[in-house]
Short mmCIF file of C-alpha atoms in Angstrom, two decimals:
data_model
loop_
_atom_site.label_atom_id
_atom_site.label_comp_id
_atom_site.label_asym_id
_atom_site.label_seq_id
_atom_site.Cartn_x
_atom_site.Cartn_y
_atom_site.Cartn_z
CA UNK P 106 -13.49 48.25 22.23
CA UNK P 107 -11.02 46.55 25.30
CA UNK P 108 -12.31 46.54 28.64
CA UNK P 109 -10.61 48.65 31.25
CA UNK P 110 -8.21 45.05 32.97
CA UNK P 111 -5.51 47.61 33.73
CA UNK P 112 -6.85 51.35 34.90
CA UNK P 113 -5.67 54.08 32.72
CA UNK P 114 -2.60 55.39 34.06
CA UNK P 115 0.51 57.66 32.68
CA UNK P 116 2.80 54.92 32.34
CA UNK P 117 1.61 54.24 28.73
CA UNK P 118 4.44 54.49 25.38
CA UNK P 119 2.57 57.66 24.96
CA UNK P 120 2.47 60.72 26.99
CA UNK P 121 -1.39 61.25 28.96
CA UNK P 122 -2.41 64.45 26.50
CA UNK P 123 -1.10 63.15 23.23
CA UNK P 124 -3.54 63.90 20.44
CA UNK P 125 -4.68 61.62 17.93
CA UNK P 126 -6.83 62.28 15.06
CA UNK P 127 -8.19 64.81 17.61
CA UNK P 128 -8.93 63.32 20.50
CA UNK P 129 -7.17 63.11 23.87
CA UNK P 130 -5.03 60.65 24.83
CA UNK P 131 -6.31 59.87 28.79
CA UNK P 132 -4.24 56.53 29.49
CA UNK P 133 -3.97 52.86 28.59
CA UNK P 134 -6.77 50.45 28.26
CA UNK P 135 -4.92 47.53 27.12
CA UNK P 136 -2.13 45.95 25.68
CA UNK P 137 -1.73 42.94 23.20
CA UNK P 138 0.85 41.30 21.36
CA UNK P 139 0.58 43.48 18.58
CA UNK P 140 -1.40 46.55 19.86
CA UNK P 141 -1.96 49.43 22.55
CA UNK P 142 -5.67 50.70 23.69
CA UNK P 143 -5.43 54.08 24.68
CA UNK P 144 -8.77 55.39 26.59
CA UNK P 145 -9.13 58.88 24.83
CA UNK P 146 -11.67 61.55 24.56
CA UNK P 147 -13.17 63.58 21.90
CA UNK P 148 -13.17 67.94 22.06
CA UNK P 149 -16.90 67.58 23.06
CA UNK P 150 -16.16 64.88 25.36
CA UNK P 151 -17.30 61.67 23.72
CA UNK P 152 -14.98 58.59 25.26
CA UNK P 153 -14.06 56.02 23.37
CA UNK P 154 -11.30 53.34 22.53
CA UNK P 155 -8.36 54.13 20.16
CA UNK P 156 -5.87 51.22 19.22
CA UNK P 157 -2.43 51.81 17.47
CA UNK P 158 -1.15 49.25 14.82
CA UNK P 159 2.46 49.96 14.40
CA UNK P 160 3.76 50.16 10.42
CA UNK P 161 7.39 50.02 10.92
CA UNK P 162 7.77 46.32 12.81
CA UNK P 163 7.71 44.73 9.14
CA UNK P 164 5.28 44.54 6.37
CA UNK P 165 3.55 41.25 8.39
CA UNK P 166 2.69 44.12 10.82
CA UNK P 167 1.81 45.98 8.48
CA UNK P 168 -0.68 44.77 6.89
CA UNK P 169 -2.67 43.30 9.88
CA UNK P 170 -2.65 46.53 11.01
CA UNK P 171 -4.18 47.52 7.19
CA UNK P 172 -6.32 44.44 7.34
CA UNK P 173 -8.17 45.20 10.98
CA UNK P 174 -8.86 48.56 9.67
CA UNK P 175 -10.37 46.80 6.56
CA UNK P 176 -12.68 44.26 8.26
CA UNK P 177 -13.93 46.78 10.72
CA UNK P 178 -15.79 48.70 7.90
CA UNK P 179 -17.18 45.83 6.69
CA UNK P 180 -19.24 45.19 10.52
CA UNK P 181 -22.22 46.77 11.43
CA UNK P 182 -23.90 44.70 15.23
CA UNK P 183 -25.05 45.64 18.28
CA UNK P 184 -23.14 43.26 19.71
CA UNK P 185 -20.01 44.08 17.55
CA UNK P 186 -17.66 46.12 18.45
CA UNK P 187 -18.16 49.56 16.10
CA UNK P 188 -15.23 51.39 14.27
CA UNK P 189 -15.09 54.98 14.50
CA UNK P 190 -12.73 56.11 12.28
CA UNK P 191 -8.90 54.81 11.75
CA UNK P 192 -5.86 57.24 10.00
CA UNK P 193 -2.23 57.29 10.18
CA UNK P 194 -0.46 59.09 13.46
CA UNK P 195 2.09 61.23 13.12
CA UNK P 196 0.89 63.31 10.24
CA UNK P 197 4.24 63.58 8.82
CA UNK P 198 6.80 60.18 8.56
CA UNK P 199 3.56 58.28 9.58
CA UNK P 200 4.71 55.31 12.52
CA UNK P 201 1.56 53.61 13.84
CA UNK P 202 -2.11 53.23 11.82
CA UNK P 203 -4.89 53.84 14.32
CA UNK P 204 -8.13 52.63 14.84
CA UNK P 205 -10.97 54.44 16.93
CA UNK P 206 -14.11 52.34 18.15
CA UNK P 207 -16.85 52.76 20.73
CA UNK P 208 -15.33 52.32 24.44
CA UNK P 209 -17.13 49.14 25.99
CA UNK P 210 -16.63 49.22 29.35
CA UNK P 211 -17.19 45.69 31.29
CA UNK P 212 -15.58 42.60 32.41
CA UNK P 213 -14.70 40.16 29.89
CA UNK P 214 -17.35 36.77 29.49
CA UNK P 215 -15.70 34.38 31.41
CA UNK P 216 -15.22 37.01 34.57
CA UNK P 217 -19.11 38.14 34.30
CA UNK P 218 -20.04 33.97 34.14
CA UNK P 219 -17.94 32.17 36.42
CA UNK P 220 -17.96 34.92 39.17
CA UNK P 221 -21.61 33.20 40.58
CA UNK P 222 -25.01 34.00 40.51
CA UNK P 223 -26.03 34.46 36.60
CA UNK P 224 -28.49 31.70 35.36
CA UNK P 225 -28.69 29.27 32.40
CA UNK P 226 -30.97 31.80 30.98
CA UNK P 227 -28.43 35.02 31.26
CA UNK P 228 -25.39 32.56 30.22
CA UNK P 229 -27.31 31.27 26.96
CA UNK P 230 -28.50 34.76 25.95
CA UNK P 231 -25.21 36.28 25.99
CA UNK P 232 -24.10 33.10 23.73
CA UNK P 233 -26.78 33.97 21.54
CA UNK P 234 -25.51 37.75 21.02
CA UNK P 235 -22.03 36.18 20.46
CA UNK P 236 -23.66 34.18 17.47
CA UNK P 237 -25.42 36.76 16.42
CA UNK P 238 -22.20 38.67 16.00
CA UNK P 239 -20.70 35.69 14.35
CA UNK P 240 -23.68 35.45 11.71
CA UNK P 241 -23.31 38.86 10.55
CA UNK P 242 -19.57 38.74 10.52
CA UNK P 243 -19.98 35.44 8.76
CA UNK P 244 -22.42 36.94 6.23
CA UNK P 245 -19.99 39.65 5.29
CA UNK P 246 -17.42 37.15 4.59
CA UNK P 247 -15.10 37.67 8.11
CA UNK P 248 -14.00 35.31 10.40
CA UNK P 249 -12.62 36.03 13.52
CA UNK P 250 -10.47 33.29 13.93
CA UNK P 251 -9.98 33.68 17.97
CA UNK P 252 -12.67 33.93 19.39
CA UNK P 253 -12.64 33.31 23.18
CA UNK P 254 -13.57 34.75 26.56
CA UNK P 255 -11.29 37.21 26.35
CA UNK P 256 -12.62 38.78 22.91
CA UNK P 257 -15.72 38.24 24.30
CA UNK P 258 -16.43 41.62 26.91
CA UNK P 259 -20.69 41.95 28.06
CA UNK P 260 -21.27 45.69 28.76
CA UNK P 261 -21.56 47.41 31.93
CA UNK P 262 -24.32 49.97 30.06
CA UNK P 263 -26.56 47.73 27.79
CA UNK P 264 -25.71 44.10 29.64
CA UNK P 265 -25.12 42.32 26.18
CA UNK P 266 -22.14 40.31 24.82
CA UNK P 267 -19.79 41.86 22.37
CA UNK P 268 -17.49 40.77 20.52
CA UNK P 269 -14.26 42.26 19.64
CA UNK P 270 -10.56 42.35 18.10
CA UNK P 271 -10.69 40.79 14.80
CA UNK P 272 -6.63 41.68 14.14
CA UNK P 273 -6.34 37.95 13.15
CA UNK P 274 -9.38 37.95 11.34
CA UNK P 275 -10.16 36.88 8.05
CA UNK P 276 -11.86 38.03 4.55
CA UNK P 277 -11.49 36.32 0.93
CA UNK P 278 -9.59 39.93 -0.29
CA UNK P 279 -7.36 39.46 2.59
CA UNK P 280 -3.87 37.60 1.38
CA UNK P 281 -2.47 35.25 3.59
CA UNK P 282 0.01 36.49 5.86
CA UNK P 283 1.07 33.15 8.32
CA UNK P 284 3.78 31.87 7.71
CA UNK P 285 3.54 29.01 10.05
CA UNK P 286 0.25 25.49 9.40
CA UNK P 287 -1.88 27.38 12.27
CA UNK P 288 -3.41 30.68 11.62
CA UNK P 289 -2.81 32.90 14.58
CA UNK P 290 -5.35 31.81 17.79
CA UNK P 291 -5.70 29.72 20.68
CA UNK P 292 -4.63 26.38 20.99
CA UNK P 293 -7.39 25.62 23.20
CA UNK P 294 -9.92 26.74 21.24
CA UNK P 295 -8.60 25.00 18.06
CA UNK P 296 -11.03 22.67 16.24
CA UNK P 297 -9.97 19.64 15.45
CA UNK P 298 -10.11 19.25 11.89
CA UNK P 299 -7.42 21.98 12.42
CA UNK P 300 -5.09 19.63 14.38
CA UNK P 301 -6.17 16.68 12.00
CA UNK P 302 -4.92 18.74 8.65
CA UNK P 303 -1.79 19.94 10.92
CA UNK P 304 -0.50 16.25 11.55
CA UNK P 305 -1.37 14.93 8.05
CA UNK P 306 0.73 17.64 6.32
CA UNK P 307 3.60 17.87 9.15
CA UNK P 308 6.90 18.41 7.63
CA UNK P 309 5.11 19.70 4.36
CA UNK P 310 6.49 22.78 2.92
CA UNK P 311 4.11 26.14 2.71
CA UNK P 312 1.51 23.83 4.27
CA UNK P 313 -1.17 26.43 6.20
CA UNK P 314 -4.32 25.17 6.91
CA UNK P 315 -7.70 27.55 6.12
CA UNK P 316 -10.29 27.73 9.44
CA UNK P 317 -13.71 28.51 8.20
CA UNK P 318 -16.70 28.87 9.73
CA UNK P 319 -17.09 25.44 11.43
CA UNK P 320 -13.55 26.74 13.27
CA UNK P 321 -15.19 29.60 14.41
CA UNK P 322 -18.43 27.65 15.73
CA UNK P 323 -15.82 24.94 17.29
CA UNK P 324 -14.60 28.15 19.27
CA UNK P 325 -18.11 29.17 20.52
CA UNK P 326 -18.63 25.39 21.83
CA UNK P 327 -15.33 25.69 24.16
CA UNK P 328 -16.44 29.30 25.51
CA UNK P 329 -20.02 27.79 26.37
CA UNK P 330 -18.56 24.34 28.17
CA UNK P 331 -16.76 26.78 29.85
CA UNK P 332 -19.29 29.07 31.50
CA UNK P 333 -21.38 26.23 31.83
CA UNK P 334 -18.52 24.05 33.80
CA UNK P 335 -16.06 26.18 34.46
CA UNK P 336 -12.99 24.61 32.67
CA UNK P 337 -11.88 23.68 29.36
CA UNK P 338 -13.12 20.18 27.24
CA UNK P 339 -9.45 19.79 26.88
CA UNK P 340 -6.06 21.77 26.78
CA UNK P 341 -3.78 21.28 23.66
CA UNK P 342 -0.82 22.80 24.09
CA UNK P 343 0.40 25.01 20.64
CA UNK P 344 3.07 22.33 19.52
CA UNK P 345 0.59 19.06 20.14
CA UNK P 346 0.55 16.61 22.88
CA UNK P 347 -1.51 14.49 24.87
CA UNK P 348 -4.39 16.52 24.77
CA UNK P 349 -4.08 16.73 21.29
CA UNK P 350 -5.50 13.03 21.11
CA UNK P 351 -8.07 14.08 23.09
CA UNK P 352 -9.40 16.69 20.79
CA UNK P 353 -8.93 14.10 18.44
CA UNK P 354 -10.78 11.12 19.58
CA UNK P 355 -12.61 11.69 22.83
CA UNK P 356 -15.46 13.25 23.64
CA UNK P 357 -15.39 15.71 25.98
CA UNK P 358 -16.59 15.09 29.53
CA UNK P 359 -20.51 15.33 29.47
CA UNK P 360 -21.11 18.87 31.26
CA UNK P 361 -24.05 18.08 33.25
CA UNK P 362 -21.32 15.37 34.90
CA UNK P 363 -18.93 18.34 35.62
CA UNK P 364 -22.06 20.81 37.05
CA UNK P 365 -25.86 18.93 37.57
CA UNK P 366 -26.59 22.44 37.25
CA UNK P 367 -26.58 22.54 33.44
CA UNK P 368 -30.23 21.29 32.02
CA UNK P 369 -29.94 18.50 29.33
CA UNK P 370 -31.21 20.88 26.87
CA UNK P 371 -28.31 23.35 26.47
CA UNK P 372 -25.80 20.64 27.13
CA UNK P 373 -27.07 19.08 23.98
CA UNK P 374 -26.14 22.37 22.05
CA UNK P 375 -22.34 22.12 23.73
CA UNK P 376 -21.96 19.03 22.29
CA UNK P 377 -22.79 19.82 19.09
CA UNK P 378 -20.56 22.59 18.87
CA UNK P 379 -18.10 20.52 20.12
CA UNK P 380 -18.50 17.83 17.59
CA UNK P 381 -15.28 16.36 15.49
CA UNK P 382 -16.13 17.10 12.57
CA UNK P 383 -17.85 20.70 11.16
CA UNK P 384 -20.29 18.93 8.93
CA UNK P 385 -21.72 17.45 12.93
CA UNK P 386 -21.97 20.89 13.83
CA UNK P 387 -24.10 23.86 13.46
CA UNK P 388 -24.39 24.62 9.21
CA UNK P 389 -23.61 28.15 10.64
CA UNK P 390 -24.11 31.00 12.70
CA UNK P 391 -27.77 31.39 11.60
CA UNK P 392 -28.10 28.00 12.51
CA UNK P 393 -27.19 28.05 16.15
CA UNK P 394 -29.22 31.01 15.97
CA UNK P 395 -32.17 29.73 15.01
CA UNK P 396 -31.37 26.85 17.80
CA UNK P 397 -30.53 28.80 20.66
CA UNK P 398 -34.01 30.70 19.96
CA UNK P 399 -36.99 27.87 19.64
CA UNK P 400 -34.82 27.13 23.26
CA UNK P 401 -35.14 30.03 24.76
CA UNK P 402 -38.73 30.09 23.70
CA UNK P 403 -39.21 27.03 25.23
CA UNK P 404 -38.18 28.17 28.55
CA UNK P 405 -39.29 26.52 31.64
CA UNK P 406 -37.75 26.51 35.38
CA UNK P 407 -34.55 25.06 33.88
CA UNK P 408 -33.60 28.38 32.36
CA UNK P 409 -33.95 30.06 35.90
CA UNK P 410 -31.14 27.66 37.80
CA UNK P 411 -28.25 29.30 38.94
CA UNK P 412 -24.86 27.94 37.39
CA UNK P 413 -23.14 28.70 40.05
CA UNK P 414 -23.99 30.15 44.20
CA UNK P 415 -22.69 32.66 45.13
CA UNK P 416 -19.46 32.98 46.58
CA UNK P 417 -19.60 33.25 50.02
CA UNK P 418 -16.12 33.84 52.02
CA UNK P 419 -14.14 30.64 52.58
CA UNK P 420 -14.55 28.86 55.88
CA UNK P 421 -11.41 27.88 57.63
CA UNK P 422 -10.45 24.59 56.98
CA UNK P 423 -11.46 21.64 58.78
CA UNK P 424 -8.17 19.13 58.24
CA UNK P 425 -8.86 15.32 60.11
CA UNK P 426 -5.80 13.12 60.33
CA UNK P 427 -5.38 9.36 60.07
CA UNK P 428 -3.81 6.49 58.19
CA UNK P 429 -5.79 6.34 54.55
CA UNK P 430 -7.48 3.12 52.95
CA UNK P 431 -9.34 3.99 50.00
CA UNK P 432 -11.78 0.83 48.67
CA UNK P 433 -13.36 2.01 45.34
CA UNK P 434 -16.98 0.57 45.03
CA UNK P 435 -18.93 0.15 41.59
CA UNK P 436 -23.17 0.78 40.97
CA UNK P 437 -23.79 4.16 42.43
CA UNK P 438 -23.66 7.41 40.63
CA UNK P 439 -21.45 7.91 38.19
CA UNK P 440 -18.47 10.09 38.98
CA UNK P 441 -19.26 10.36 42.44
CA UNK P 442 -17.34 8.34 45.19
CA UNK P 443 -18.21 8.71 49.57
CA UNK P 444 -15.50 8.55 52.14
CA UNK P 445 -16.19 7.57 55.47
CA UNK P 446 -14.65 7.71 58.66
CA UNK P 447 -13.82 4.68 59.81
CA UNK P 448 -14.14 4.31 63.95
CA UNK P 449 -11.71 3.57 66.92
CA UNK P 450 -11.49 0.20 66.26
CA UNK P 451 -7.77 0.30 64.14
CA UNK P 452 -6.10 3.03 66.56
CA UNK P 453 -2.83 4.43 65.54
CA UNK P 454 0.24 3.22 67.59
CA UNK P 455 1.54 5.13 70.29
CA UNK P 456 4.86 6.70 68.95
CA UNK P 457 6.28 10.24 67.63
CA UNK P 458 3.91 10.85 64.80
CA UNK P 459 5.70 10.98 61.15
CA UNK P 460 5.57 14.33 59.34
CA UNK P 461 2.25 14.12 57.87
CA UNK P 462 1.66 13.66 54.04
CA UNK P 463 -1.47 16.29 52.51
CA UNK P 464 -3.56 14.41 50.17
CA UNK P 465 -3.75 17.90 48.23
CA UNK P 466 -2.40 18.71 44.76
CA UNK P 467 -2.09 20.95 43.39
CA UNK P 468 -5.05 23.21 42.04
CA UNK P 469 -5.88 22.63 38.33
CA UNK P 470 -6.21 26.10 35.92
CA UNK P 471 -9.79 26.05 36.10
CA UNK P 472 -11.70 25.17 39.21
CA UNK P 473 -14.69 22.83 38.79
CA UNK P 474 -17.85 24.26 40.05
CA UNK P 475 -18.92 23.59 43.70
CA UNK P 476 -20.19 19.52 44.11
CA UNK P 477 -24.18 18.30 43.73
CA UNK P 478 -24.97 18.07 47.27
CA UNK P 479 -23.86 14.14 47.98
CA UNK P 480 -26.36 11.81 49.68
CA UNK P 481 -26.30 11.41 52.93
CA UNK P 482 -23.88 8.54 53.91
CA UNK P 483 -23.76 7.22 57.37
CA UNK P 484 -20.15 5.97 59.12
CA UNK P 485 -19.85 2.54 60.10
CA UNK P 486 -18.96 0.92 63.09
CA UNK P 487 -16.92 -1.73 61.68
CA UNK P 488 -14.32 -1.29 59.73
CA UNK P 489 -14.92 -3.75 57.05
CA UNK P 490 -15.21 -2.52 53.73
CA UNK P 491 -19.08 -1.37 53.01
CA UNK P 492 -21.14 -2.44 49.94
CA UNK P 493 -22.98 -0.49 47.75
CA UNK P 494 -26.46 -1.62 47.62
CA UNK P 495 -27.27 -3.04 44.38
CA UNK P 496 -29.44 -0.98 41.76
CA UNK P 497 -31.78 -2.26 39.03
CA UNK P 498 -31.31 -0.25 35.37
CA UNK P 499 -33.43 3.20 35.03
CA UNK P 500 -35.76 3.14 32.20
CA UNK P 501 -33.74 3.88 29.41
CA UNK P 502 -34.04 7.41 28.04
CA UNK P 503 -33.50 9.44 24.12
CA UNK P 504 -29.81 10.68 24.61
CA UNK P 505 -27.91 11.88 21.81
CA UNK P 506 -24.42 9.64 20.27
CA UNK P 507 -22.06 12.30 21.96
CA UNK P 508 -23.80 11.95 25.55
CA UNK P 509 -23.49 8.04 24.98
CA UNK P 510 -19.87 8.25 23.49
CA UNK P 511 -18.57 10.40 26.32
CA UNK P 512 -20.26 8.19 29.03
CA UNK P 513 -18.76 5.11 27.79
CA UNK P 514 -14.93 7.09 27.67
CA UNK P 515 -15.71 8.96 30.69
CA UNK P 516 -18.08 7.72 33.00
CA UNK P 517 -16.32 4.24 34.52
CA UNK P 518 -19.26 4.28 37.02
CA UNK P 519 -16.68 3.63 39.90
CA UNK P 520 -18.27 5.34 43.16
CA UNK P 521 -15.65 6.64 44.57
CA UNK P 522 -13.98 5.16 47.47
CA UNK P 523 -14.64 4.23 51.83
CA UNK P 524 -12.02 5.81 53.69
CA UNK P 525 -11.37 5.07 57.17
CA UNK P 526 -8.69 6.56 59.50
CA UNK P 527 -7.56 6.47 62.53
CA UNK P 528 -8.80 9.50 64.37
CA UNK P 529 -6.50 11.16 66.91
CA UNK P 530 -9.91 11.76 68.64
CA UNK P 531 -12.33 9.27 70.10
CA UNK P 532 -15.59 9.49 67.38
CA UNK P 533 -19.05 9.53 69.05
CA UNK P 534 -20.70 7.14 66.89
CA UNK P 535 -23.92 5.14 66.43
CA UNK P 536 -24.09 1.98 67.26
CA UNK P 537 -26.01 1.67 63.50
CA UNK P 538 -26.58 3.60 60.67
CA UNK P 539 -28.44 3.36 57.77
CA UNK P 540 -26.63 2.30 54.61
CA UNK P 541 -26.14 4.54 51.93
CA UNK P 542 -29.73 5.13 49.59
CA UNK P 543 -28.72 4.01 45.89
CA UNK P 544 -28.50 7.18 43.61
CA UNK P 545 -29.27 6.04 39.85
CA UNK P 546 -26.29 6.18 37.28
CA UNK P 547 -26.56 8.13 33.73
CA UNK P 548 -28.62 6.24 31.02
CA UNK P 549 -26.78 4.23 28.99
CA UNK P 550 -23.85 3.56 32.13
CA UNK P 551 -24.80 0.38 33.68
CA UNK P 552 -24.94 -1.06 30.47
CA UNK P 553 -21.33 0.16 29.72
CA UNK P 554 -19.91 -0.64 33.39
CA UNK P 555 -21.14 -4.43 32.83
CA UNK P 556 -20.48 -5.13 28.91
CA UNK P 557 -17.85 -2.75 28.46
CA UNK P 558 -15.98 -2.09 31.06
CA UNK P 559 -16.61 -5.73 32.39
CA UNK P 560 -17.20 -4.23 36.82
CA UNK P 561 -20.42 -6.36 38.73
CA UNK P 562 -22.73 -4.45 40.43
CA UNK P 563 -21.96 -4.25 43.85
CA UNK P 564 -18.89 -5.50 43.96
CA UNK P 565 -16.02 -3.71 45.71
CA UNK P 566 -12.44 -3.24 44.54
CA UNK P 567 -9.88 -1.56 47.03
CA UNK P 568 -6.93 -0.19 46.69
CA UNK P 569 -4.02 -0.33 49.34
CA UNK P 570 -2.32 3.15 49.72
CA UNK P 571 1.15 1.49 50.52
CA UNK P 572 2.52 4.81 50.15
CA UNK P 573 1.19 6.04 53.09
CA UNK P 574 0.53 2.73 55.08
CA UNK P 575 1.01 3.93 58.48
CA UNK P 576 1.65 7.52 58.42
CA UNK P 577 -0.62 9.99 59.34
CA UNK P 578 -1.97 11.84 56.50
CA UNK P 579 -3.68 15.66 56.62
CA UNK P 580 -7.00 15.80 55.13
CA UNK P 581 -8.07 18.64 54.08
CA UNK P 582 -10.44 20.61 53.16
CA UNK P 583 -11.49 21.43 48.96
CA UNK P 584 -8.53 19.61 48.67
CA UNK P 585 -7.21 17.65 44.91
CA UNK P 586 -7.32 13.80 45.40
CA UNK P 587 -5.69 11.29 42.91
CA UNK P 588 -5.64 7.67 43.31
CA UNK P 589 -3.78 4.60 40.90
CA UNK P 590 -3.45 1.45 41.19
CA UNK P 591 -3.12 -2.07 38.98
CA UNK P 592 -6.50 -1.83 38.16
CA UNK P 593 -5.19 -4.89 35.38
CA UNK P 594 -4.99 -7.29 38.12
CA UNK P 595 -8.60 -6.42 39.77
CA UNK P 596 -7.27 -8.11 42.67
CA UNK P 597 -8.32 -6.10 46.15
CA UNK P 598 -6.04 -6.47 49.68
CA UNK P 599 -7.79 -10.22 50.10
CA UNK P 600 -5.90 -10.92 46.92
CA UNK P 601 -9.94 -11.40 45.35
CA UNK P 602 -11.28 -10.12 42.26
CA UNK P 603 -11.44 -9.96 38.82
CA UNK P 604 -9.61 -8.41 36.01
CA UNK P 605 -11.59 -5.15 34.61
CA UNK P 606 -11.23 -2.65 31.34
CA UNK P 607 -9.17 -0.20 33.29
CA UNK P 608 -5.33 0.24 32.13
CA UNK P 609 -2.75 -0.50 35.73
CA UNK P 610 -1.36 3.33 36.68
CA UNK P 611 -5.52 4.67 35.65
CA UNK P 612 -5.77 7.52 37.82
CA UNK P 613 -9.40 8.62 39.06
CA UNK P 614 -9.33 12.12 39.93
CA UNK P 615 -11.78 14.03 42.05
CA UNK P 616 -11.82 16.45 45.16
CA UNK P 617 -12.73 15.93 48.58
CA UNK P 618 -14.37 18.21 51.09
CA UNK P 619 -14.86 17.72 54.93
CA UNK P 620 -18.44 17.61 56.12
CA UNK P 621 -19.64 17.62 59.60
CA UNK P 622 -18.69 14.19 60.85
CA UNK P 623 -17.59 12.38 57.23
CA UNK P 624 -15.67 13.33 54.18
CA UNK P 625 -16.64 12.82 50.50
CA UNK P 626 -14.84 11.66 47.18
CA UNK P 627 -15.86 13.09 44.17
CA UNK P 628 -14.11 11.57 41.62
CA UNK P 629 -14.63 13.43 37.88
CA UNK P 630 -12.53 12.00 36.09
#
C-alpha cells in the first residue's frame, strides 16, 4: 500500500519471520504517525502490504484503526488501494489490528511528476485517475480528508495513480474523533472554507470543522498546482499566520506565469479547483472527471508538451564579480527581468578587495521550474540605465476572472532590473548592440499596470543598492535574489519619479541565471 520509501530491513519492531494472519513479515515498508506498514508474503508466495495499527494506545487510536478497516471494505476501484483482509493480532490478548492490502510499488506522485520528462498529458492522466478514485469514494460516502502527493502512488506495474491511506477518512456512520478545530490533515492542502471556519469560531468550546467533498477537491487543486509548477500555491502553517491570509483572500499566481509550459486550458482546471468557495469549484469529483475527459478529447500539441525537461548534470557555476546597480524597468513581460553586465567605464578602485557579499539566499522549499527562454538581451556600451521600448496593448483575450484577479495581485508588470557590474577582467563589448526586443504582457496586465498600479509604460525606476555600494558582489548561477525598495516615493537615484501603488519595503523575488556574456534576472513574486 505504501511505496518502499525505505527498503525492507531487519530493524522493524516486528522481527522478520513473524507470522501475522498466515503471512510472513519480510521487512518494513514505511512508518507513519498511526501505524507501521510491513511487506508480507503468503504461503503461496503472494506479496502484499500489511498495516499494523495499535489498539492499546487509547480509545481514539483504536477507533481510527477500526474506521480505516471498515472504510476499506466499502471501496473497490483500480485507482484505490484494494483491501485483502483484516484481523486482530496476536490472537490471544490482541494489541494490534492488521489490515492487509495489495502491494503498490512505485514512487509518490510528486517524485514521479517532478522528476523531469513528463508530458502535460501524462500528468493530467494521473490527476484524472485520482479524480476517478475520489468519485468512487465520495459515491460511497467516504471522504479521504488527506489528499496529497505522499498518499498517491504511481504503480510501477500499471503506470496508474493509486490513492492510499484512508487513516483519517470519514463516513457519516463514523463517530467524530477529533477534539480540535480541524480534522487530521496537512495544512498546505486545507481549503479556504476550513480556515475561515477556524477564524470565525476560534475559542468556541466544541467548535469543529466538518469537511466536505469540496475539501478533497481543493486538495486535488494543490496537488495539480505542484505538479504544474513545482511549488505550493500557498504555505499556511498549522496555527495560521500570514499565508492563511493568502489562502483566504489572494489568488494563486497563475501556473503559466510560473511555468510557461503549462497550457491555459489546464491552468483553468487548476485555478477552479483552488477557488475560495466550494460552490466555485466543481460540484463533485464526477464533474471534475468529465471536465478532464473532455479536455483529453480535445488534445492538441500542448498535450505532448514536456512540463519539465530531463534533468542534466549541472555545470560548474560561473561567477561574476562587480558592483551592483539595480534599475527596475516597466512595460515588458510581466515577472521577467533582464540583468546587463556593464562596461569598464565604471572601474572599481585599486584597493584590497573586501569580503564578497553573495547575492544568494537560502533556496525555497519548492524549487521553481527552469525559466522560459529569455530574449536575446544585448550589452550596452554606455552605463546609463537602459529604457525599455514602449509596447502596444496586446489584443484582448478571453480569460477567466480568476486569471485576471491573479494578474492584478501578482503581475506587477515590473520587468526586473538592468544590472551594471565592474568586471575584474575587461569585457569585449561591440560598439553597438540592438535594444532588447519587446515582449507582450499577459492579457489585462497593461491595463492593470496603468490604471491600478500607476506605472507608466516605458518608465524606468531605479533602486540603488546602497547596502552593497562599493563592495564586490559574487553573482552565482541559480541564485535566489530579493530586491526591496522605497517604492512609495517612486524616486530614482536622480531624485526623479512618481509614486506607484507599491508599499515601501515591497520585495521582488526571483532568480539569477548566468549565461555567456550576461546575467538574467527573472522576477516571479
